[in-house]
């Protein structure tokens, strides 16, 4: 803001762009606070997920995405399946 005010006071488009960026950032911070710092809202409450995992309705795992072909290749590694921890 200071740079624009001091060096480009008459460049209206730059000031409007700066104001737009500031507003978008405020909205994003506000959304982040509403979601308790989470970038994406949860689809199901944690309690339902935990109960579903415990009952066997849901499986818990890790999503692995190919960084070179992220839109085409990904897989989920289920916990306890094929690992040393499986008893």
PDB file of C-alpha atoms in Angstrom:
ATOM      1  CA  UNK A   1       0.000   0.000   0.000  1.00  0.00           C
ATOM      2  CA  UNK A   2       2.787   2.424   0.910  1.00  0.00           C
ATOM      3  CA  UNK A   3       4.648   1.711  -2.325  1.00  0.00           C
ATOM      4  CA  UNK A   4       1.559   2.419  -4.409  1.00  0.00           C
ATOM      5  CA  UNK A   5       0.717   5.545  -2.430  1.00  0.00           C
ATOM      6  CA  UNK A   6       4.236   6.952  -2.658  1.00  0.00           C
ATOM      7  CA  UNK A   7       5.324   5.975  -6.176  1.00  0.00           C
ATOM      8  CA  UNK A   8       2.112   5.413  -8.139  1.00  0.00           C
ATOM      9  CA  UNK A   9      -0.558   7.607  -6.536  1.00  0.00           C
ATOM     10  CA  UNK A  10      -2.387   8.163  -9.849  1.00  0.00           C
ATOM     11  CA  UNK A  11      -2.378   4.545 -11.071  1.00  0.00           C
ATOM     12  CA  UNK A  12      -6.001   3.759 -10.294  1.00  0.00           C
ATOM     13  CA  UNK A  13      -5.945   0.191 -11.701  1.00  0.00           C
ATOM     14  CA  UNK A  14      -3.057  -0.828  -9.402  1.00  0.00           C
ATOM     15  CA  UNK A  15      -4.836   0.580  -6.350  1.00  0.00           C
ATOM     16  CA  UNK A  16      -8.038  -1.263  -7.289  1.00  0.00           C
ATOM     17  CA  UNK A  17      -6.099  -4.496  -7.776  1.00  0.00           C
ATOM     18  CA  UNK A  18      -4.404  -4.068  -4.393  1.00  0.00           C
ATOM     19  CA  UNK A  19      -7.765  -3.432  -2.698  1.00  0.00           C
ATOM     20  CA  UNK A  20      -9.200  -6.532  -4.376  1.00  0.00           C
ATOM     21  CA  UNK A  21      -6.298  -8.688  -3.163  1.00  0.00           C
ATOM     22  CA  UNK A  22      -6.631  -7.360   0.382  1.00  0.00           C
ATOM     23  CA  UNK A  23     -10.385  -8.073   0.373  1.00  0.00           C
ATOM     24  CA  UNK A  24      -9.883 -11.616  -0.956  1.00  0.00           C
ATOM     25  CA  UNK A  25      -7.274 -12.277   1.715  1.00  0.00           C
ATOM     26  CA  UNK A  26      -9.594 -11.041   4.468  1.00  0.00           C
ATOM     27  CA  UNK A  27     -12.402 -13.267   3.188  1.00  0.00           C
ATOM     28  CA  UNK A  28     -10.074 -16.282   3.086  1.00  0.00           C
ATOM     29  CA  UNK A  29      -8.868 -15.619   6.646  1.00  0.00           C
ATOM     30  CA  UNK A  30     -12.478 -15.261   7.784  1.00  0.00           C
ATOM     31  CA  UNK A  31     -13.419 -18.587   6.145  1.00  0.00           C
ATOM     32  CA  UNK A  32     -10.375 -20.226   7.707  1.00  0.00           C
ATOM     33  CA  UNK A  33     -11.441 -19.026  11.153  1.00  0.00           C
ATOM     34  CA  UNK A  34     -14.975 -20.322  10.558  1.00  0.00           C
ATOM     35  CA  UNK A  35     -13.525 -23.723   9.597  1.00  0.00           C
ATOM     36  CA  UNK A  36     -11.236 -23.694  12.668  1.00  0.00           C
ATOM     37  CA  UNK A  37      -8.105 -23.319  10.537  1.00  0.00           C
ATOM     38  CA  UNK A  38      -9.000 -26.123   8.126  1.00  0.00           C
ATOM     39  CA  UNK A  39      -8.579 -25.350   4.462  1.00  0.00           C
ATOM     40  CA  UNK A  40     -11.560 -27.459   3.387  1.00  0.00           C
ATOM     41  CA  UNK A  41     -14.814 -28.071   5.242  1.00  0.00           C
ATOM     42  CA  UNK A  42     -15.383 -31.578   6.566  1.00  0.00           C
ATOM     43  CA  UNK A  43     -17.904 -33.756   4.740  1.00  0.00           C
ATOM     44  CA  UNK A  44     -18.884 -35.722   7.833  1.00  0.00           C
ATOM     45  CA  UNK A  45     -18.366 -34.922  11.509  1.00  0.00           C
ATOM     46  CA  UNK A  46     -15.382 -36.627  13.136  1.00  0.00           C
ATOM     47  CA  UNK A  47     -17.648 -38.608  15.470  1.00  0.00           C
ATOM     48  CA  UNK A  48     -19.480 -40.240  12.543  1.00  0.00           C
ATOM     49  CA  UNK A  49     -16.208 -41.073  10.789  1.00  0.00           C
ATOM     50  CA  UNK A  50     -14.720 -42.616  13.926  1.00  0.00           C
ATOM     51  CA  UNK A  51     -17.860 -44.686  14.541  1.00  0.00           C
ATOM     52  CA  UNK A  52     -17.893 -45.788  10.893  1.00  0.00           C
ATOM     53  CA  UNK A  53     -14.253 -46.871  11.047  1.00  0.00           C
ATOM     54  CA  UNK A  54     -14.848 -48.732  14.298  1.00  0.00           C
ATOM     55  CA  UNK A  55     -17.900 -50.554  12.893  1.00  0.00           C
ATOM     56  CA  UNK A  56     -16.150 -51.431   9.632  1.00  0.00           C
ATOM     57  CA  UNK A  57     -18.428 -49.293   7.481  1.00  0.00           C
ATOM     58  CA  UNK A  58     -15.533 -46.995   6.548  1.00  0.00           C
ATOM     59  CA  UNK A  59     -11.862 -47.753   5.986  1.00  0.00           C
ATOM     60  CA  UNK A  60      -9.036 -45.506   7.073  1.00  0.00           C
ATOM     61  CA  UNK A  61      -6.019 -45.003   4.867  1.00  0.00           C
ATOM     62  CA  UNK A  62      -3.535 -42.650   3.287  1.00  0.00           C
ATOM     63  CA  UNK A  63      -4.074 -41.032  -0.105  1.00  0.00           C
ATOM     64  CA  UNK A  64      -0.954 -41.091  -2.280  1.00  0.00           C
ATOM     65  CA  UNK A  65      -0.927 -38.930  -5.420  1.00  0.00           C
ATOM     66  CA  UNK A  66       1.625 -39.111  -8.234  1.00  0.00           C
ATOM     67  CA  UNK A  67       3.185 -35.630  -8.266  1.00  0.00           C
ATOM     68  CA  UNK A  68       3.969 -35.873 -11.973  1.00  0.00           C
ATOM     69  CA  UNK A  69       0.513 -37.090 -13.031  1.00  0.00           C
ATOM     70  CA  UNK A  70      -1.656 -35.859 -10.165  1.00  0.00           C
ATOM     71  CA  UNK A  71      -4.872 -35.715 -12.190  1.00  0.00           C
ATOM     72  CA  UNK A  72      -4.408 -39.247 -13.508  1.00  0.00           C
ATOM     73  CA  UNK A  73      -2.716 -41.361 -10.834  1.00  0.00           C
ATOM     74  CA  UNK A  74      -3.490 -41.797  -7.160  1.00  0.00           C
ATOM     75  CA  UNK A  75      -4.092 -44.680  -4.776  1.00  0.00           C
ATOM     76  CA  UNK A  76      -5.171 -45.244  -1.195  1.00  0.00           C
ATOM     77  CA  UNK A  77      -3.078 -47.376   1.144  1.00  0.00           C
ATOM     78  CA  UNK A  78      -5.377 -48.814   3.791  1.00  0.00           C
ATOM     79  CA  UNK A  79      -4.050 -48.936   7.341  1.00  0.00           C
ATOM     80  CA  UNK A  80      -3.286 -52.423   8.570  1.00  0.00           C
ATOM     81  CA  UNK A  81      -3.507 -54.014   5.110  1.00  0.00           C
ATOM     82  CA  UNK A  82      -0.181 -55.322   3.863  1.00  0.00           C
ATOM     83  CA  UNK A  83       1.805 -53.535   6.537  1.00  0.00           C
ATOM     84  CA  UNK A  84       4.044 -54.880   9.274  1.00  0.00           C
ATOM     85  CA  UNK A  85       1.495 -53.719  11.861  1.00  0.00           C
ATOM     86  CA  UNK A  86      -1.172 -56.136  10.603  1.00  0.00           C
ATOM     87  CA  UNK A  87      -1.567 -58.907  13.086  1.00  0.00           C
TER      88      UNK A  87
END
